[in-house]
Tab-separated table of C-alpha atoms and ligand atoms in Angstrom:
chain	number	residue	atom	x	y	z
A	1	UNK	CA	10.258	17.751	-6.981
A	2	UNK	CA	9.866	14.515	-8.307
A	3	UNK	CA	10.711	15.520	-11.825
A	4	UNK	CA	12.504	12.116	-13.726
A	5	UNK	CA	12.105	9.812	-11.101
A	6	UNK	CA	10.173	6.027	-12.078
A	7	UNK	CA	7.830	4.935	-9.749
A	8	UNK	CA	6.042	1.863	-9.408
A	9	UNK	CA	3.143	1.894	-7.361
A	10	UNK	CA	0.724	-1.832	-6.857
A	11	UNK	CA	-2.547	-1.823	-6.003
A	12	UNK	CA	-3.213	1.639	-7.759
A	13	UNK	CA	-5.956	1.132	-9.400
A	14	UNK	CA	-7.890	2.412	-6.119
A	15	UNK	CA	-7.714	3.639	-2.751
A	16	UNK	CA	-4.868	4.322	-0.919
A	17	UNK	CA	-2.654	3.302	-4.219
A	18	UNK	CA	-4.142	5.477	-6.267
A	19	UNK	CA	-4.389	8.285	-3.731
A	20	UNK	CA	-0.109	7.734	-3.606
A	21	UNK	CA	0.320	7.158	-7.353
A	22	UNK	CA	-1.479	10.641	-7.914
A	23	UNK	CA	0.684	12.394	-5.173
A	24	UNK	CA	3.736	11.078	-6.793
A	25	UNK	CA	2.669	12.032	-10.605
A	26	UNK	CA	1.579	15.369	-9.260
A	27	UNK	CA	5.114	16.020	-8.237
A	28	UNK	CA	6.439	14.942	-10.914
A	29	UNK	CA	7.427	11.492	-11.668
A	30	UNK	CA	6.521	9.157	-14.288
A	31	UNK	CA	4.314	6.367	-12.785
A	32	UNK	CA	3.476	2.261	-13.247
A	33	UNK	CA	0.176	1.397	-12.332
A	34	UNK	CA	-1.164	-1.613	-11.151
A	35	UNK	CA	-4.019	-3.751	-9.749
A	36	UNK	CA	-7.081	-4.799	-10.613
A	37	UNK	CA	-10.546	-3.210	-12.271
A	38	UNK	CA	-12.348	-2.181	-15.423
A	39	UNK	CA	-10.076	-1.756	-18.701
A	40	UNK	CA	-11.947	1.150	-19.894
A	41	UNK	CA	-11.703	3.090	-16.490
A	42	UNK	CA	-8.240	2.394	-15.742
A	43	UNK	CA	-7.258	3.961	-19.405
A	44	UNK	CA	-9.227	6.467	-18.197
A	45	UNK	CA	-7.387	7.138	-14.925
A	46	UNK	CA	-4.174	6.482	-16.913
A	47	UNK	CA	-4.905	9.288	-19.433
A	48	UNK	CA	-6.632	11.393	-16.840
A	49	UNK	CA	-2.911	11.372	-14.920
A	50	UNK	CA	-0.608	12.034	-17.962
A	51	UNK	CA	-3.030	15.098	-19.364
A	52	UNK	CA	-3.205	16.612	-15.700
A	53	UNK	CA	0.508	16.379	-14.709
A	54	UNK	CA	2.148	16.237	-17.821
A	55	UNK	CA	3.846	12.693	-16.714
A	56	UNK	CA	4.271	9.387	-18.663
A	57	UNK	CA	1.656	6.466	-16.835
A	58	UNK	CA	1.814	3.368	-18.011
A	59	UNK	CA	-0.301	0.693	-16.471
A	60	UNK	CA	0.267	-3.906	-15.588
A	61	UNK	CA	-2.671	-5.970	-15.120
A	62	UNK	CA	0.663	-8.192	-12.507
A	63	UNK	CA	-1.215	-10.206	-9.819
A	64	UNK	CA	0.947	-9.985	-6.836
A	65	UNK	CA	-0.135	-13.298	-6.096
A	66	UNK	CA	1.800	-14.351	-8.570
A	67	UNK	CA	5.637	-13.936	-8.523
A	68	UNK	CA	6.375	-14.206	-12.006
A	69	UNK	CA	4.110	-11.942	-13.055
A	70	UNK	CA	5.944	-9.243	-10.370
A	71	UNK	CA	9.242	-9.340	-11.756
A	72	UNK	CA	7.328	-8.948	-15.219
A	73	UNK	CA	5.799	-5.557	-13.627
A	74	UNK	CA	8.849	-4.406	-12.624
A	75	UNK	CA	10.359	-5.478	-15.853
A	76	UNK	CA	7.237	-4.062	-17.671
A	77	UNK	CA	7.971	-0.053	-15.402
A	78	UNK	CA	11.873	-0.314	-16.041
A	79	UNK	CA	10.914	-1.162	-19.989
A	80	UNK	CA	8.305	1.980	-20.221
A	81	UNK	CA	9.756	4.268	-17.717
A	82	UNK	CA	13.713	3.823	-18.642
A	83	UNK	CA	14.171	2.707	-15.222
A	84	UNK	CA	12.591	2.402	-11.142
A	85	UNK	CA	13.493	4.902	-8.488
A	86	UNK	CA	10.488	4.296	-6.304
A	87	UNK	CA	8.834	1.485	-5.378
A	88	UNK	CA	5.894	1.514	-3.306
A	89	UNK	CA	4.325	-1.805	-1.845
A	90	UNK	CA	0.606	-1.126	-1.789
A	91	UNK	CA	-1.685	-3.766	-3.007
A	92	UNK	CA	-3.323	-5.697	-0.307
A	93	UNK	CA	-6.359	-7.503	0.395
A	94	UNK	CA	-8.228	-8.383	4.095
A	95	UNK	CA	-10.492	-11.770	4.907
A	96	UNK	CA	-11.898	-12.064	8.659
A	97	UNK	CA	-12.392	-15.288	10.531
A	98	UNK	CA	-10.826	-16.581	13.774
A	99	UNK	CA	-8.142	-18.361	13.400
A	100	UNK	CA	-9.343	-21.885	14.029
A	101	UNK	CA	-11.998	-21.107	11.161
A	102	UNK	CA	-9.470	-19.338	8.731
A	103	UNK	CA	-10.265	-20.699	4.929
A	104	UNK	CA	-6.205	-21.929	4.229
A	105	UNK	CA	-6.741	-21.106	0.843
A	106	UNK	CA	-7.523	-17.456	2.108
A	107	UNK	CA	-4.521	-17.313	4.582
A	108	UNK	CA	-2.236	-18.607	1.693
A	109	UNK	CA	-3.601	-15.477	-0.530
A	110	UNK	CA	-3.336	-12.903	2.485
A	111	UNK	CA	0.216	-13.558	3.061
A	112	UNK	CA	0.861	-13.712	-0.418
A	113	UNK	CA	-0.612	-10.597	-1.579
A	114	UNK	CA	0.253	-8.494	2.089
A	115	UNK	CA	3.993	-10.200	2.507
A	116	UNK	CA	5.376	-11.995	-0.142
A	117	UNK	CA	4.553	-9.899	-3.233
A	118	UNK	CA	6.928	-7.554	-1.637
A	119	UNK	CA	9.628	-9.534	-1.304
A	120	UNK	CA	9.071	-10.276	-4.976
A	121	UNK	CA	8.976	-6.466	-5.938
A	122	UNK	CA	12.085	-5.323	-3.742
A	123	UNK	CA	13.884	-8.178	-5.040
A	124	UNK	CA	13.837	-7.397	-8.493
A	125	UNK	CA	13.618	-3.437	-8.399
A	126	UNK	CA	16.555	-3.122	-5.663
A	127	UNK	CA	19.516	-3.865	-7.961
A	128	UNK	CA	17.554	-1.072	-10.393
A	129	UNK	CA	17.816	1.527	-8.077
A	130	UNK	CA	21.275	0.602	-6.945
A	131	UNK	CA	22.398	1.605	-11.066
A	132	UNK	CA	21.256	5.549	-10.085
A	133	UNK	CA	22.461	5.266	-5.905
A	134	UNK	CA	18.957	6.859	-4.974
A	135	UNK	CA	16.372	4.723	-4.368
A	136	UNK	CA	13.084	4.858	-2.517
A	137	UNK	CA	10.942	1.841	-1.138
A	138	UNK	CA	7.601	2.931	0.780
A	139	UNK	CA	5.947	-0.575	2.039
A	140	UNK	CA	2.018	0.234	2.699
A	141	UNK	CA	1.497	-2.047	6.079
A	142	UNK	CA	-1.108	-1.092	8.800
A	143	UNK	CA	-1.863	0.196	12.369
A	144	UNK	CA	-2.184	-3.830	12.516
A	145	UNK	CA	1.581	-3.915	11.571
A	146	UNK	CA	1.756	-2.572	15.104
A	147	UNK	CA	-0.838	-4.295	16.875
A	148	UNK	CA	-3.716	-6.822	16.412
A	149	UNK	CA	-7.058	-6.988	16.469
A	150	UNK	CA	-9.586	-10.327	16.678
A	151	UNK	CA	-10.531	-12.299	13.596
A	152	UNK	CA	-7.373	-10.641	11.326
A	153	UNK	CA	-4.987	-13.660	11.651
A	154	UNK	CA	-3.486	-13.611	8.195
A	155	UNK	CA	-3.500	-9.947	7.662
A	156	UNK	CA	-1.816	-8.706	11.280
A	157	UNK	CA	0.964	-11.557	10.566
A	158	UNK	CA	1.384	-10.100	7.085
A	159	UNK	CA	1.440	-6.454	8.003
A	160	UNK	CA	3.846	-7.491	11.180
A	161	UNK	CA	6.034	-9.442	8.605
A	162	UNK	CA	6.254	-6.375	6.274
A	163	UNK	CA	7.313	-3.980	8.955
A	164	UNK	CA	10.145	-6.569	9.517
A	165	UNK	CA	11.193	-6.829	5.863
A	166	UNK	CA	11.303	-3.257	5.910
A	167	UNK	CA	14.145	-3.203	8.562
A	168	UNK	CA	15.729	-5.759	6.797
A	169	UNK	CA	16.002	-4.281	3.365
A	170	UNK	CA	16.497	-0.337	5.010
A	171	UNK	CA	19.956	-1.964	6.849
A	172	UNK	CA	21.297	-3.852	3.631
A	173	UNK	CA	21.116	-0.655	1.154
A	174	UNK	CA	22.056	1.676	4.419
A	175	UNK	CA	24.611	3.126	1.979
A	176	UNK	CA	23.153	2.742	-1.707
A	177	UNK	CA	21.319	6.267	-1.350
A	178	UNK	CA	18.275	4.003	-0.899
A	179	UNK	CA	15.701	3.959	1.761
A	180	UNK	CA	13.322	1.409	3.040
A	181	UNK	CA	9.913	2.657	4.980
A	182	UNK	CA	6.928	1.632	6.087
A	183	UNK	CA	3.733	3.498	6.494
A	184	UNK	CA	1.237	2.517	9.191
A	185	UNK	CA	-2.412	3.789	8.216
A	186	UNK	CA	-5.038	3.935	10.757
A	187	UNK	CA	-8.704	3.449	9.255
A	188	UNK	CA	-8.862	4.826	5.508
A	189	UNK	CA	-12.545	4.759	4.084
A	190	UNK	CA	-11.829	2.899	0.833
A	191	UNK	CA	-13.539	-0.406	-0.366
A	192	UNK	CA	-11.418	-2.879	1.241
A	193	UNK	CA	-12.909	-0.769	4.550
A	194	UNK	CA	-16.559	0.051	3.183
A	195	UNK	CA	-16.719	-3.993	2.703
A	196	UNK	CA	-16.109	-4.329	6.511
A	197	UNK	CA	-18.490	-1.382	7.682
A	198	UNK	CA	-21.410	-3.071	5.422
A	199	UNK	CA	-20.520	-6.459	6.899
A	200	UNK	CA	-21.135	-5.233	10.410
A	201	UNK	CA	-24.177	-3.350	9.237
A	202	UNK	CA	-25.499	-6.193	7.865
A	203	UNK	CA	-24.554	-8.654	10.969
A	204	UNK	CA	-26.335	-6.361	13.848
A	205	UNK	CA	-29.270	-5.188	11.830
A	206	UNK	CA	-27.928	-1.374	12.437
A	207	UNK	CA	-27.642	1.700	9.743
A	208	UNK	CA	-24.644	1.795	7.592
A	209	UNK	CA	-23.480	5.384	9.180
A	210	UNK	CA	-23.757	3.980	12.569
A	211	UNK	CA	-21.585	0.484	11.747
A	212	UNK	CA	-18.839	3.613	10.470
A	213	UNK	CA	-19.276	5.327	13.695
A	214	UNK	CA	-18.531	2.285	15.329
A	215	UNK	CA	-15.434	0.989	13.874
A	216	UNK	CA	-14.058	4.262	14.062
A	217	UNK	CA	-15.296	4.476	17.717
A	218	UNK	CA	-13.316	0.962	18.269
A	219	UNK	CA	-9.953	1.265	17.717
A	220	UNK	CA	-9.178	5.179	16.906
A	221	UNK	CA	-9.031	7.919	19.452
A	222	UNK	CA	-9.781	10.117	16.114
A	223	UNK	CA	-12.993	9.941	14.921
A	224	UNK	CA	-11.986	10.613	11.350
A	225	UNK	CA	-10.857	8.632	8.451
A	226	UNK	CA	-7.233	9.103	6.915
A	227	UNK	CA	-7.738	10.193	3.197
A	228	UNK	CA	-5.541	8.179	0.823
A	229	UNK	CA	-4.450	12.064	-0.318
A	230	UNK	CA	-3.046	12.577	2.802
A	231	UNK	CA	-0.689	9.300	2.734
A	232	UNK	CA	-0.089	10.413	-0.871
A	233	UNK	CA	1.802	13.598	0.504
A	234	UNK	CA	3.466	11.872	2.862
A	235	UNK	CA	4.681	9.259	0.512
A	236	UNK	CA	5.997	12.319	-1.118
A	237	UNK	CA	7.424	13.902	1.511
A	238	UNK	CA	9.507	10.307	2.157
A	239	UNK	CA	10.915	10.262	-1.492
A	240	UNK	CA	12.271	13.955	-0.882
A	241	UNK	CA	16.006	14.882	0.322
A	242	UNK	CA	14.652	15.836	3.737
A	243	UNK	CA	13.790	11.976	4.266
A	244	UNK	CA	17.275	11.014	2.877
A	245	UNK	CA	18.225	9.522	6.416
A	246	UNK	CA	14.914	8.671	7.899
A	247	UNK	CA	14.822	4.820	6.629
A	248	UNK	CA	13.751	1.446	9.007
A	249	UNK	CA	11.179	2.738	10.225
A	250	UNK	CA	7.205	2.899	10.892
A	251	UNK	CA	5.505	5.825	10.206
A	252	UNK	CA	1.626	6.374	11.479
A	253	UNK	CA	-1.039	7.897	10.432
A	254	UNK	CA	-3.727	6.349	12.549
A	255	UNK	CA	-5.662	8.796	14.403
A	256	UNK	CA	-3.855	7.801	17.787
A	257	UNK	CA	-4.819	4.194	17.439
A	258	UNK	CA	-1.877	3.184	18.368
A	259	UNK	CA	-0.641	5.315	20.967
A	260	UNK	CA	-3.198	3.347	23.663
B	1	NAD	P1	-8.476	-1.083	-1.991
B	1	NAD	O1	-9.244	-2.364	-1.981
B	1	NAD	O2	-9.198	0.205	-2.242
B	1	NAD	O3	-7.271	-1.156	-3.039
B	1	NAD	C1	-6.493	-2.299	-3.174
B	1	NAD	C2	-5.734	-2.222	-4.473
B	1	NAD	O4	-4.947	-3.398	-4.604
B	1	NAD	C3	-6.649	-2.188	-5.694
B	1	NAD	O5	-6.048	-1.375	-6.688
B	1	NAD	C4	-6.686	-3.650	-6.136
B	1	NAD	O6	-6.992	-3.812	-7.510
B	1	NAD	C5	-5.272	-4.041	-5.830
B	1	NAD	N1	-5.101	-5.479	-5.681
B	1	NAD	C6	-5.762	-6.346	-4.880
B	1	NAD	N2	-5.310	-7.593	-5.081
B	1	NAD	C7	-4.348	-7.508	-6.026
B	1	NAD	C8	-3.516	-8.458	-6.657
B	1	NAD	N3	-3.583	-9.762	-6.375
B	1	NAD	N4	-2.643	-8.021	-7.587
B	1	NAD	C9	-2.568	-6.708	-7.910
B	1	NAD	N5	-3.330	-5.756	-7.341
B	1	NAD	C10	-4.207	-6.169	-6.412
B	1	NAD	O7	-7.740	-1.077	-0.575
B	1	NAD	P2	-6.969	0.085	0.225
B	1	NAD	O8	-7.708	0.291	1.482
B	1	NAD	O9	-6.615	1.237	-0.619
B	1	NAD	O10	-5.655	-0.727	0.627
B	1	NAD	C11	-4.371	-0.465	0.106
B	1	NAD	C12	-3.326	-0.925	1.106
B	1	NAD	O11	-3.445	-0.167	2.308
B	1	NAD	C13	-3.463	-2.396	1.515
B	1	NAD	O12	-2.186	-2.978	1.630
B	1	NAD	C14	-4.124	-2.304	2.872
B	1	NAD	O13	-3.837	-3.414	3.682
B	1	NAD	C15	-3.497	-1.029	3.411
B	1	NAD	N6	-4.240	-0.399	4.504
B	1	NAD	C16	-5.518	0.035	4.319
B	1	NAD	C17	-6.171	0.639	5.386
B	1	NAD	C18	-7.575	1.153	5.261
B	1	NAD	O14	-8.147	1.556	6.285
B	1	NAD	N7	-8.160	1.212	4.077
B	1	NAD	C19	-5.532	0.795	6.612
B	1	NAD	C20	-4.239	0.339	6.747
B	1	NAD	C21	-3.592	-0.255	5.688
């Protein structure tokens, strides 16, 4: 029971953020929103979540490419919410191109958004969470955390770089009552993953369902897409007192992707 705790989530708007952000209010805490989308349908999603768990939601338009607009979300949660006791690192974009092609102005944006925006976040909600000793940090990185694939260059150094960060901040609030965690998702179907299936639909000239069967086929032993409702419960499950020691690590939910 989440009852009283603050959570920020980023990227929440969709996906795998929003699937987290709804797991979290469901259980009981009061949630910050944030990413990017249509006004009218995030006050919809915001009212939607307050009316159906009886939570306060209160929503930032922060770019996390932008580090003074972070500490102004995490200003913004601590303002509405009273205070942050979770803090989960979610919003993330992809761009694909070999490396020796790689747009800089893309890489620059990858590593920003992916890497750096958590920094930002952890930085200024950390000494928040210190004030109650209980703190949870949940950083959203990637079977390519793990391992790489071709043509990912900015996001596999990102995701690699966040599971590091993650040690990093687990070991230096070992004894604030605060863990640090990351979660290692296999394929999820959401846009950011729709936009690649269409791409290689498009490319080979083959049906949309049979580009999905093949970038499942690719990399996961599972043929089956992680729902963001399942990382949402899991997210959960890390905030609760039976997680109250797990902290520095990687957690997967990849379909066996990376056990090969
Ligand atoms: P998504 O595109 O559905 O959602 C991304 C969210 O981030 C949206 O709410 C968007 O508005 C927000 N966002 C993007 N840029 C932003 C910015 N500059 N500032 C603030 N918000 C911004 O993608 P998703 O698949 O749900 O991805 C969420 C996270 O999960 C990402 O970090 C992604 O790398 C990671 N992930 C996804 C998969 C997958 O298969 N979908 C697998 C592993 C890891």
């Amino acid at each position: 029971n989440l009852k009283g705790k603050r959570a920020i989530v980023t990227g929440s708007t969709s996906g795998i953020g929003l699937g987290i952000a709804r797991a979290l209010a469901a259980s009981g805490a009061d949630i910050m929103l944030n990413g990017f989308g249509d006004a009218g349908e995030i006050d919809k999603l915001k009212s939607g979540m307050e009316q159906a768990y009886g939570v306060t939601v209160g929503y930032s338009a922060a770019d996390m490419a932008k580090p003074d607009e972070i500490v102004g979300l995490v200003e913004d949660a601590a303002g509405l919410l009273g205070g942050v006791d979770i803090l989960v690192n979610n919003a993330g974009i992809q761009h694909t191109a070999p490396v020796d092609e790689f747009p800089v102005e893309r890489w620059d944006s990858v590593i920003a958004i992916n890497l750096s925006s958590s920094f930002h976040t952890i930085r200024a909600a950390l000494p928040l969470m210190r004030k109650g000793s209980w703190g949870r940090i949940i950083n959203i990185a990637s079977a390519h955390g793990l391992v790489a694939s071709v043509n990912k260059a900015a996001y596999v150094a990102a995701k690699h770089g966040l599971v590091g960060l993650t040690k990093v901040v687990a070991l230096e609030a070992a004894n604030d009552g605060i863990t640090c965690n990351a979660i290692c998702p296999g394929w999820v179907l959401t846009p950011l993953v729709q936009k690649q299936i269409d791409a290689r639909a498009e490319a080979s000239g083959i049906p949309v369902a049979e580009a999905e069967r093949n970038l499942l086929g690719e990399k996961q032993p599972m043929h089956k897409f992680t729902r963001p409702e399942q990382i949402g419960e899991f997210s959960v499950f890390l905030c609760s007192d039976a997680a109250a020691t797990m902290t520095g690590s990687s957690y997967s939910l990849d379909g066996g992707w990376t056990a090969q």
